[in-house]
Coordinates of C-alpha atoms in Angstrom, one line a residue:
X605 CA -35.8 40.7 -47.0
X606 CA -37.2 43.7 -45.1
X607 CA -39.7 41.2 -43.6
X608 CA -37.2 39.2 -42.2
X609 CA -35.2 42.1 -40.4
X610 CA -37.7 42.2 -37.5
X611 CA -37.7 38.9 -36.5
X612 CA -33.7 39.0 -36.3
X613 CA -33.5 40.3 -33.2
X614 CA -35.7 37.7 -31.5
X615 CA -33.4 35.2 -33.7
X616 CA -30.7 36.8 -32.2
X617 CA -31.8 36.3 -28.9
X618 CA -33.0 32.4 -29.1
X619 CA -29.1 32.0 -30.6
X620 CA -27.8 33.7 -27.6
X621 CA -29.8 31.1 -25.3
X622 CA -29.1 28.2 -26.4
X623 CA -25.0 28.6 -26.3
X624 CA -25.6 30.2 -22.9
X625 CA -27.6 26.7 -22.3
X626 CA -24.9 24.5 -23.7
X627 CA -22.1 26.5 -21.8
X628 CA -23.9 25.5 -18.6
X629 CA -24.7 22.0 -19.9
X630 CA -20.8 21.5 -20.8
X631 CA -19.4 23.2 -17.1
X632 CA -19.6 20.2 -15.0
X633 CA -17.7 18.2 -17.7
X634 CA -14.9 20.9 -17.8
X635 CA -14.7 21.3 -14.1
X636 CA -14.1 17.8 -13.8
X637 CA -11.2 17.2 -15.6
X638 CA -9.6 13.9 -16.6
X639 CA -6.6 13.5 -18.8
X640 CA -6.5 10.4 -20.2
X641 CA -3.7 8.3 -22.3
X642 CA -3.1 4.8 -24.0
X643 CA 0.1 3.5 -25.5
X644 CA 1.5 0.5 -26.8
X645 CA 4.8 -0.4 -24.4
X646 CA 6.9 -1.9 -26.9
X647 CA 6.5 1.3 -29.8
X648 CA 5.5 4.3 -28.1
X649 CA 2.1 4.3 -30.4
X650 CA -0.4 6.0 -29.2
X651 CA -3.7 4.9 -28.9
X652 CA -6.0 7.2 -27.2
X653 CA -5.6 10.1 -26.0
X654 CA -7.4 13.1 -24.1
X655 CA -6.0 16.1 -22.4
X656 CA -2.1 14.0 -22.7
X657 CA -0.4 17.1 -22.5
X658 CA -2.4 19.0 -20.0
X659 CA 0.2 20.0 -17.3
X660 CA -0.8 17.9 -13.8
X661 CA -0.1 17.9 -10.4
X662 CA 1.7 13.9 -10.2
X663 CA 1.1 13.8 -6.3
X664 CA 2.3 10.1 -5.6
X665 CA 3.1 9.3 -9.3
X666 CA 6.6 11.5 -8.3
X667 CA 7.8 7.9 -6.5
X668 CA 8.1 6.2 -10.0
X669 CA 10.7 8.4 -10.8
X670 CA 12.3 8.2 -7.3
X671 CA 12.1 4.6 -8.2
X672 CA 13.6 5.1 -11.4
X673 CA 16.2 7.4 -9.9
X674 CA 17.6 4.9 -7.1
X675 CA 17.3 1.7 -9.0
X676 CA 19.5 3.3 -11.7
X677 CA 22.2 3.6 -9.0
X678 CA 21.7 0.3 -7.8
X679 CA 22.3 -0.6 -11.8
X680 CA 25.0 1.4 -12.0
X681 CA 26.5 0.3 -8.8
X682 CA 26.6 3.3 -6.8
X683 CA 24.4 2.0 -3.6
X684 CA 23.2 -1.8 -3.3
X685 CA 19.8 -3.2 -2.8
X686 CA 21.1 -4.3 0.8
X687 CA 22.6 -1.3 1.4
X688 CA 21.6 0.3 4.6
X689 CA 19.4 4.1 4.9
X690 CA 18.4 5.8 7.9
X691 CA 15.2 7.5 8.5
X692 CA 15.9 11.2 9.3
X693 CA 14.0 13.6 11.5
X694 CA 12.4 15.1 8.2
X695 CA 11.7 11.6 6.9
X696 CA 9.6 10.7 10.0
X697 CA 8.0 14.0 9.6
X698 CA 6.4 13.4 6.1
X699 CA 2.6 13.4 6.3
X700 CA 0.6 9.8 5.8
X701 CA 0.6 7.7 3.8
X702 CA 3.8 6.6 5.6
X703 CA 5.4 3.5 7.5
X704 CA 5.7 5.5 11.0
X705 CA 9.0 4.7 11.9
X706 CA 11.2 6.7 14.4
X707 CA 13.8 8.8 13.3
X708 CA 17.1 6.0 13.9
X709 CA 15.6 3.7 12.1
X710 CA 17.8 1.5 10.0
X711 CA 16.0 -0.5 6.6
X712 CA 17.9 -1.6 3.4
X713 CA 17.1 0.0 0.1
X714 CA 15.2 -3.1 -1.1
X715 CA 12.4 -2.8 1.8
X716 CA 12.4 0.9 1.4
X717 CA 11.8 0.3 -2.2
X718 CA 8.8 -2.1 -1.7
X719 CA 7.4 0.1 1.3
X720 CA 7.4 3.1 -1.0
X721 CA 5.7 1.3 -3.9
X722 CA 3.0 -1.0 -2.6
X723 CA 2.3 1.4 0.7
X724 CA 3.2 4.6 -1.1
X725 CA 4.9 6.0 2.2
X726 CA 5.9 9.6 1.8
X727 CA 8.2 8.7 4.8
X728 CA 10.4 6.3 2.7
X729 CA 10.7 8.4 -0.4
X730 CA 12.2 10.6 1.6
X731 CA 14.6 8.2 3.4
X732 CA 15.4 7.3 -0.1
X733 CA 16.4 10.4 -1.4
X734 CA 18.5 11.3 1.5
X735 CA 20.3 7.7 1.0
X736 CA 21.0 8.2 -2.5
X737 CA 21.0 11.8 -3.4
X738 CA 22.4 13.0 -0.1
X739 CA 19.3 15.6 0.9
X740 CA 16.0 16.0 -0.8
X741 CA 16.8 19.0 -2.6
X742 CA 20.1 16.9 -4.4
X743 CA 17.7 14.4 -4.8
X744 CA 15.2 16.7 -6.6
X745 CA 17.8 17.6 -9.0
X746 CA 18.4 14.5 -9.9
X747 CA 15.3 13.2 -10.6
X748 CA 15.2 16.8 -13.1
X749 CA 17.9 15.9 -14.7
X750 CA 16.7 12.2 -15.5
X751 CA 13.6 13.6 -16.2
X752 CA 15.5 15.9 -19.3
X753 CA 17.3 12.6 -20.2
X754 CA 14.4 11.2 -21.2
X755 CA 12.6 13.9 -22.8
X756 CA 10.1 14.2 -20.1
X757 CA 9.7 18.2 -20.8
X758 CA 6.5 18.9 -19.3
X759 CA 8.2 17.9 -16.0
X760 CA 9.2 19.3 -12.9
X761 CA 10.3 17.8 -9.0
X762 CA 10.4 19.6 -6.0
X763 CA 10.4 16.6 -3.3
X764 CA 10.6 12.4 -4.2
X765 CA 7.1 11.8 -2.7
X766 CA 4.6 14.0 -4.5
X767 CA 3.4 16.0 -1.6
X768 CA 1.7 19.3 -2.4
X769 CA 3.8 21.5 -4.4
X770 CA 3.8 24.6 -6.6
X771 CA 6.7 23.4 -8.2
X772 CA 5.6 19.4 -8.8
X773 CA 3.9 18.9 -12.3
X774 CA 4.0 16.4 -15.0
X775 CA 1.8 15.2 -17.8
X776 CA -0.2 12.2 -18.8
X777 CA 2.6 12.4 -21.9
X778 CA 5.5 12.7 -19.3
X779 CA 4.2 9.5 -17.1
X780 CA 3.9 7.3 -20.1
X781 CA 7.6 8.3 -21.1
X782 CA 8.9 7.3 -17.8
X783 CA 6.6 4.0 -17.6
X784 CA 7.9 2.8 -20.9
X785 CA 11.7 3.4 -19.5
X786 CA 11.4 1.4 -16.5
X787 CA 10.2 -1.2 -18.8
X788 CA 13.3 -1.1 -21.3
X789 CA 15.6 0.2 -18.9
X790 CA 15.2 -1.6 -15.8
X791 CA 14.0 -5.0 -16.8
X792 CA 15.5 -7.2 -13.6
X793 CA 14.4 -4.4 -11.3
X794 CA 10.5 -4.2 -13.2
X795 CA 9.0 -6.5 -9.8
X796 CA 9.1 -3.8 -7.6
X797 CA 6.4 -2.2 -9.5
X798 CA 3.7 -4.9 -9.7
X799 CA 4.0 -6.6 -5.7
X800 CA 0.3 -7.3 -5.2
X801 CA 0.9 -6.6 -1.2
X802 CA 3.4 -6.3 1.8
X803 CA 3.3 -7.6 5.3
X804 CA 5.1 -5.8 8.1
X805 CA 5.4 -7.0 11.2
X806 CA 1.2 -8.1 11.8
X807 CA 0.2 -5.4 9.3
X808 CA -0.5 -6.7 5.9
X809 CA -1.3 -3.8 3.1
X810 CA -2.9 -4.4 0.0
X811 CA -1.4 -2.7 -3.3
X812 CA -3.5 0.8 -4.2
X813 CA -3.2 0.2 -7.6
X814 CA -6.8 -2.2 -8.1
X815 CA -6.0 -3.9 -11.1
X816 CA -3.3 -5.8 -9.3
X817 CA -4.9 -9.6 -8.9
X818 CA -8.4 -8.3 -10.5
X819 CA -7.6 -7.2 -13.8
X820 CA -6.3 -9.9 -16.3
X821 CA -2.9 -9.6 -17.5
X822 CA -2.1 -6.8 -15.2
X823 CA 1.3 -6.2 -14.5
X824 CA 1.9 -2.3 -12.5
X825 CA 2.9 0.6 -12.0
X826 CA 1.5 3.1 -9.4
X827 CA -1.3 5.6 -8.1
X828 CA -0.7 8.9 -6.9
X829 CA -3.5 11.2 -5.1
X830 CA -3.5 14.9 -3.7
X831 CA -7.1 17.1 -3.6
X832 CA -5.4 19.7 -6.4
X833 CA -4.6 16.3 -8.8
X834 CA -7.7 14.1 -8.1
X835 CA -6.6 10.3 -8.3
X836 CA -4.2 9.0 -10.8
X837 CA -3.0 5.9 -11.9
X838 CA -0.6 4.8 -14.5
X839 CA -1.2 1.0 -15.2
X840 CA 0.2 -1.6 -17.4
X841 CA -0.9 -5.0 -18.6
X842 CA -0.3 -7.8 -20.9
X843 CA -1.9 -10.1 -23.2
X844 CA -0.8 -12.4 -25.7
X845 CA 2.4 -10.6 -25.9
X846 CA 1.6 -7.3 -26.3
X847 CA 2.1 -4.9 -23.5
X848 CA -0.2 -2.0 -23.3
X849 CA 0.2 1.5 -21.1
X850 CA -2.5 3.2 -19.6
X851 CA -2.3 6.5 -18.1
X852 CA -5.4 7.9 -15.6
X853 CA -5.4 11.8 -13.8
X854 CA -7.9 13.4 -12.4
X855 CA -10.3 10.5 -11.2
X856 CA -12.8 11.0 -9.1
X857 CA -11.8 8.1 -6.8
X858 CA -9.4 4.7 -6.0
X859 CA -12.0 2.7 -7.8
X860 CA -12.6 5.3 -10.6
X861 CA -8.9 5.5 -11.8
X862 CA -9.1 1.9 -12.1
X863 CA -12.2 1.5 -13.9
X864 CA -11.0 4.2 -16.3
X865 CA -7.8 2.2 -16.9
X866 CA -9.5 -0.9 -17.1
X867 CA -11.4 0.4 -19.8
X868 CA -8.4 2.0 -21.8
X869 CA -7.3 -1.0 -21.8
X870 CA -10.1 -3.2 -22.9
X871 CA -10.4 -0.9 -25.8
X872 CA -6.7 -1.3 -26.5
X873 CA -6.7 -4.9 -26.5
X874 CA -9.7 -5.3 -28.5
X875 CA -8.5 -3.2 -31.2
X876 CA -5.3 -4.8 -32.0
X877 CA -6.9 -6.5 -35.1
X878 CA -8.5 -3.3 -36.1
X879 CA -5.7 -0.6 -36.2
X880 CA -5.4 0.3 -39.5
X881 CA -9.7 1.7 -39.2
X882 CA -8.3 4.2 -36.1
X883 CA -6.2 7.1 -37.8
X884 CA -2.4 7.5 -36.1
X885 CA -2.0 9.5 -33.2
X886 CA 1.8 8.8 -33.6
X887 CA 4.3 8.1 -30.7
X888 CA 4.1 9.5 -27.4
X889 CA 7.5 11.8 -27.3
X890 CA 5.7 13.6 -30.7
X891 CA 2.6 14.6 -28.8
X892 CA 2.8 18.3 -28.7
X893 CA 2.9 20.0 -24.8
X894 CA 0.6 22.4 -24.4
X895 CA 1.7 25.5 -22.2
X896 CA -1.2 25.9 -19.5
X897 CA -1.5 25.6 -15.6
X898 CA -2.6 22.5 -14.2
X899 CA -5.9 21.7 -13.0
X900 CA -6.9 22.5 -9.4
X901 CA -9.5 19.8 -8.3
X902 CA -8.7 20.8 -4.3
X903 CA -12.2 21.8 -4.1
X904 CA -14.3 19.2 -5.7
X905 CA -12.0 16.5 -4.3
X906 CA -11.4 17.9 -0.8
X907 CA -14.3 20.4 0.2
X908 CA -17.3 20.5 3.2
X909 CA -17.6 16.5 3.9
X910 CA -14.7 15.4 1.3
X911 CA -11.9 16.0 3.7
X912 CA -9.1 13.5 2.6
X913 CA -5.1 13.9 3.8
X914 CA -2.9 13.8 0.8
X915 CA -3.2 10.5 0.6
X916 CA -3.3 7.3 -1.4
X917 CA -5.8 5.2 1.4
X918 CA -8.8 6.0 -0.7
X919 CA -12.4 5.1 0.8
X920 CA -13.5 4.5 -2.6
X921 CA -16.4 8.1 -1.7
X922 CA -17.2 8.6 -5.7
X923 CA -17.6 12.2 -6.0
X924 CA -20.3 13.7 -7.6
X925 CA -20.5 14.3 -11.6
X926 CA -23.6 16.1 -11.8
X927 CA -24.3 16.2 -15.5
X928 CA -20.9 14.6 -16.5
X929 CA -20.9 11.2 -18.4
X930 CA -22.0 8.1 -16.7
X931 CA -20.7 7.0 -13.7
X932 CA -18.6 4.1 -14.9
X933 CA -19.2 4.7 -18.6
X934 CA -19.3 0.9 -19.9
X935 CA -21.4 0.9 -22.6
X936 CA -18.4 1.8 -24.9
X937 CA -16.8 -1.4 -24.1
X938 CA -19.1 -4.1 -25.1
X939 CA -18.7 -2.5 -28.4
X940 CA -15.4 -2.4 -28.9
X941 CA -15.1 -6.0 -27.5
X942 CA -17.8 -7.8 -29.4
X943 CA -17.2 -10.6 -31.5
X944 CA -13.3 -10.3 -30.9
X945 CA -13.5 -12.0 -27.7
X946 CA -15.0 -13.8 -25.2
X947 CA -17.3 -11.8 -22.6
X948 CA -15.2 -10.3 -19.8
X949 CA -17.4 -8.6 -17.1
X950 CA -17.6 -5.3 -16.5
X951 CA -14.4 -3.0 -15.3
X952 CA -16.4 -2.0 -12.1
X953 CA -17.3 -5.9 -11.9
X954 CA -13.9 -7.0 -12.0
X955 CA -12.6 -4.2 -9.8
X956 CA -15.4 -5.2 -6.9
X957 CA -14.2 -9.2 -6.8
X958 CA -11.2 -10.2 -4.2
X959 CA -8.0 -10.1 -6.0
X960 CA -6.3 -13.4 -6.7
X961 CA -4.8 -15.1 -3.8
X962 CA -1.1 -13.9 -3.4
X963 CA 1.7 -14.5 -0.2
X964 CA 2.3 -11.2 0.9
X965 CA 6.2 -10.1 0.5
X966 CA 7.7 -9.3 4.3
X967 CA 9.6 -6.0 4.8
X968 CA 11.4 -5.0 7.7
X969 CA 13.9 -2.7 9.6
X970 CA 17.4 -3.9 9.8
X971 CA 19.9 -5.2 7.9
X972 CA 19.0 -8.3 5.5
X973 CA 17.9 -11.0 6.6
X974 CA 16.9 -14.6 5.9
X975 CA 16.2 -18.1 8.1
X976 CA 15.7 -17.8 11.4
X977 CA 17.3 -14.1 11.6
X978 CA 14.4 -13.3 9.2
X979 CA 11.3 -14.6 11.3
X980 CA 12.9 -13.1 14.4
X981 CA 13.0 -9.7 12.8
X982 CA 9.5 -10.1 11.8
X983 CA 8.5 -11.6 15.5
X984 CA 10.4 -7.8 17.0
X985 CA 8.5 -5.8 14.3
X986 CA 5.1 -7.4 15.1
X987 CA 5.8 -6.7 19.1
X988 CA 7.1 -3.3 18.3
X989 CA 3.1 -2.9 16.6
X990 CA 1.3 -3.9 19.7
X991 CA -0.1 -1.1 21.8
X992 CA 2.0 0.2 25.1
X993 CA -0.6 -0.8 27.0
X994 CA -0.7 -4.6 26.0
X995 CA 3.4 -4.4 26.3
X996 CA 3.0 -3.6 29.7
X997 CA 0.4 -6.5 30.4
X998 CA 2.7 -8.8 29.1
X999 CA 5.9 -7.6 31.0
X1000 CA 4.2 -7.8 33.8
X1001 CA 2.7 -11.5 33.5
X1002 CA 6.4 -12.4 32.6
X1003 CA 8.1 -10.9 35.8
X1004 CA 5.2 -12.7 37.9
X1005 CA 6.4 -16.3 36.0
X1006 CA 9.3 -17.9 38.4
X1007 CA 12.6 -19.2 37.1
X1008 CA 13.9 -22.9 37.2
X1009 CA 16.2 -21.4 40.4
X1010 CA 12.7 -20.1 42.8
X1011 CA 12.0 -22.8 45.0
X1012 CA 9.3 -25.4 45.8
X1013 CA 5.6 -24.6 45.4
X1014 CA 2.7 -25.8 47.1
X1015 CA 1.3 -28.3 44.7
X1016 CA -2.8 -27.4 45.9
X1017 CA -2.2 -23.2 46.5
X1018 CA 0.6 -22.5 44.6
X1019 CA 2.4 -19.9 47.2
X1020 CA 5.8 -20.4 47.5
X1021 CA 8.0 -19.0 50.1
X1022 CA 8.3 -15.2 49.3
X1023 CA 4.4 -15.2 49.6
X1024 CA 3.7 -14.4 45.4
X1025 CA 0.8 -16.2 44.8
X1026 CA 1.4 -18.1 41.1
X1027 CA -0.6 -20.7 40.8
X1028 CA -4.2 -18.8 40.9
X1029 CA -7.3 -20.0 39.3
X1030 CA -6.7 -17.2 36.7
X1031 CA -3.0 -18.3 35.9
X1032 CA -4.0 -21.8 36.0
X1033 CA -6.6 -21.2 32.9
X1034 CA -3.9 -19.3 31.0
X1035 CA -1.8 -22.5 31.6
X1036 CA -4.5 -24.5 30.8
X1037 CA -5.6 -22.7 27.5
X1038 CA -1.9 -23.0 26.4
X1039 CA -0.2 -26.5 26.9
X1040 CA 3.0 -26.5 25.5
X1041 CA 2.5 -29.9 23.3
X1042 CA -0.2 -27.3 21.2
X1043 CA 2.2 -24.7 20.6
X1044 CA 4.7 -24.8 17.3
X1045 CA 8.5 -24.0 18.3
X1046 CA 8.1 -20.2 16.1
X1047 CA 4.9 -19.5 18.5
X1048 CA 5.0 -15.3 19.5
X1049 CA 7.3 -15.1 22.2
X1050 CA 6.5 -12.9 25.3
X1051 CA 7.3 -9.0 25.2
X1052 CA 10.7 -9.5 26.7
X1053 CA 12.0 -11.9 24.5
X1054 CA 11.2 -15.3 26.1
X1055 CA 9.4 -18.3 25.0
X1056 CA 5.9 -18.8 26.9
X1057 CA 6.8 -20.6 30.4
X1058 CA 5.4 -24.4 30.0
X1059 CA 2.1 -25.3 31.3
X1060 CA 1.8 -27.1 34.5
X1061 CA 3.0 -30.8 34.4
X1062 CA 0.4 -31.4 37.2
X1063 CA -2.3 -30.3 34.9
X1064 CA -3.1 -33.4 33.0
X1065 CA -2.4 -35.9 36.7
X1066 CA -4.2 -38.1 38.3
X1067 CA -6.2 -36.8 41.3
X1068 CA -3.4 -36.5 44.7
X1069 CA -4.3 -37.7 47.8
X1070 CA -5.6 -35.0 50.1
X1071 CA -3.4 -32.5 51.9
X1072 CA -3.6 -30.6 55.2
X1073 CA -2.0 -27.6 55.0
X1074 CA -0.8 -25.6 57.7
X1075 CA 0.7 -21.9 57.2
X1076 CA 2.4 -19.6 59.5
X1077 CA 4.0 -16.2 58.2
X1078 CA 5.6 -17.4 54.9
X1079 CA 6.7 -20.8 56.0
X1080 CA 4.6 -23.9 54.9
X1081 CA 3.9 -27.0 56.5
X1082 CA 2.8 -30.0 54.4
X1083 CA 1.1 -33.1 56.3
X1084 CA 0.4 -36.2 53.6
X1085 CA -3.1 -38.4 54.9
X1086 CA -2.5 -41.3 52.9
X1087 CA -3.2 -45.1 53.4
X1088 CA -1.4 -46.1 50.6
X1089 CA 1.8 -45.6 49.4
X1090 CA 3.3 -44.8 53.5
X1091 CA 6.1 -42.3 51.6
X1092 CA 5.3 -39.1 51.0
X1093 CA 4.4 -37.6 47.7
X1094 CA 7.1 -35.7 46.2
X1095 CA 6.4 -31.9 45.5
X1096 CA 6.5 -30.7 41.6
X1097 CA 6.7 -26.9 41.1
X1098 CA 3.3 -26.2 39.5
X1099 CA 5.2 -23.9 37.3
X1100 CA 8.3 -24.5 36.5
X1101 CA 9.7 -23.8 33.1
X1102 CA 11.1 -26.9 30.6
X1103 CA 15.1 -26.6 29.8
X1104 CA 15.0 -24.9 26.3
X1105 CA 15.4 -27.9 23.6

């Protein structure tokens, strides 16, 4: 015994190094935090879980519940899909993601709806909580008190959009509650949370949520990013019936929050024949909260070159895990999918391909719409997205375009008699590259409104006989050498609009 006491120190010592070592080991892990959950839809089972009940900052995760809020009035009849909101000076002042529009500006709940979702525009979560709730605070309460209706207790809302808050936290627990409620209780309304993309006017924007088109069976829900929350995502997807729940916070990027899903639910799927190896985790509403402050991941996510606006327009920048687990961490899948089912590739494979081919849904300001009132909403929203300067280009070439009522032009120069020269080489190549047989009836009109004046009948003529032209102040004289025919040529305006048809 007493020849073992002096060697305990030094025993001591190596002890004391090697938990210091696997403290330091273990850091980059814990400052990167990830919570991490999988349920079934239908049951509430859980399936995995890590960190579930870890409070969170939601960021743009907050519009499913504005979502879930306003369609529930819809449902109950309060407001309609076509009825009519108004963005507010406050609205128009939310910071990006947003639509843009000015403060005036009329859109029905249905467009706001999609624009919010797909787009995740602060601007229109805001314009929708003014609609429905009457201000943002009344709105706020709301969306507290549905949020204690459904036993979301780790949750709290300050504002419908997710924008930095003390106030703003949920859980992985929470999101998965509320996910499986606008399953069960808005079924009919369940689209608006899977719309692979949007077209506005010209501008077409693809849904943030990456499994959308890419992942098989995938079938919504929404992604949500501030620098204190890191990326999240809650996803959903389907196969062979079963309808599986994935929740992601914390990512390190767009494309990691999807690969993370994407992996959840692999796992998920492949295990369905193998439940009863896994012990139960039991439902979701029985995981226990546990009473902590969230996460801040401001400075890993947003520090020296990282600067981002609390945004969902992700460059896909993977930030760095130094000594964290591997960068998509794949290996774990072939595993759990072997022999079950045929080879898929790779989450981050799948994620990099194009997604499927889809017709983007149109949204615009106004009233509803549909036929011809529809496409010449979209036409006034497209000219409404082209630059002042182009606007003004435009205007311009229209006023210099005559009417039906202007009077004769020189067939050869093009002058007529106030001296505006309108039948240039330059305006005769825009005439040219146009003709009016080429264009289809719904072609973009001019900036004020008007259909493209017709290109010159003259254009496609046999050669005239020559002219001598004589020109004194803004008169001109026209003398015809011709042998044959002795009448004179008649005079066509060179640019002279058709009758509209």
């Amino acid at each position: 015994m007493n020849a073992l006491r002096p060697s305990s120190p030094k025993r001591f010592a190596v002890s004391r190094i090697v938990v210091i070592a696997a403290l330091v080991l273990l850091l980059p892990r814990v400052a990167h935090a990830e919570a991490h959950l999988l349920i079934e839809a239908d049951s509430g089972k859980v399936l995995e879980a890590e960190n579930a009940t870890v409070p969170w900052y939601p960021a743009s995760l907050s519009k499913l519940m504005t979502a879930y809020v306003t369609l529930k009035a819809v449902k109950d009849g309060k407001i309609t899909l076509d009825t009519l909101v108004t963005v507010s000076p406050l609205a128009a002042s939310q910071s990006p993601s947003k639509m843009g529009f000015r403060p005036g500006t009329q859109l029905t709940v249905d467009n706001a709806l999609k624009m919010m979702l797909v787009k995740s525009a602060n601007d229109m979560a805001v314009v929708l909580a003014e609609g429905v709730g009457g201000s943002i605070d009344g709105f706020a309460a709301m969306m507290n008190d549905t949020a204690q209706k459904l036993g979301m207790t780790q949750t709290s809302y300050v504002n419908p959009n997710g924008l930095p808050a003390d106030g703003q936290i949920t859980s992985a627990r929470d999101l998965a509650i509320l996910a499986r409620a606008i399953i069960h209780d808005l079924p009919e309304y369940e689209y608006y949370v899977h719309i692979p993309s949007i077209r506005f006017g010209r501008r077409v924007t693809q849904n943030f949520n990456k499994l959308i088109g890419r992942y098989p069976g995938a079938d919504g829900f929404k992604t949500g990013f501030i620098c204190a929350s890191g990326y999240n995502l809650v996803a959903s997807a389907t196969r062979d019936g079963r309808r599986l729940i994935a929740v992601v916070l914390g990512a390190s990027s767009g494309t990691m929050r999807a690969v993370r899903a994407a992996q959840l639910l692999d796992r998920g799927f492949a295990n369905n024949g193998l439940s009863w190896l896994t012990p139960s985790l039991g439902t979701v509403d029985k995981l226990v909260p546990i009473d902590t402050t969230p996460p801040n991941l401001r400075d890993e996510m947003c520090s020296g070159k990282r600067h981002k606006p609390a945004s969902d327009e992700d460059d896909d920048i993977v930030a760095s895990n130094p000594g964290g687990p591997p960068a998509t961490g794949e290996t774990g899948v072939t595993f759990y999918a072997s022999g079950l089912q045929p080879p898929l590739p790779k989450p981050s494979e799948l994620l990099a391909m194009a997604p499927a081919p889809s017709e983007p849904v149109v949204v615009y300001t106004g009233p509803t719409r549909s036929g011809a009132a529809l496409v010449a909403a979209e036409a006034a929203d497209a000219d409404a997205q082209t630059p002042a300067k182009h606007r003004g280009k435009k205007a311009r070439l229209a006023a210099r375009r005559p009417d039906a009522a202007e009077p004769a032009v020189d067939a050869k120069r093009g002058d007529n008699k106030t001296g505006d020269k309108i039948g240039d080489k330059e305006t005769d190549k825009k005439s040219a590259a146009r003709p009016a047989a080429n264009r289809h009836p719904s072609a973009k009109a001019d900036a004020d409104g008007k259909p493209f004046a017709a290109a010159d009948p003259t254009a496609s003529e046999p050669a005239r006989p020559k002219n001598s032209t004589k020109t004194s102040g803004t008169k001109t004289s026209r003398t015809v050498t011709a042998a044959k025919p002795a009448t004179k040529p008649k005079v066509i305006p060179s640019s002279e609009p058709k009758p509209a048809g």
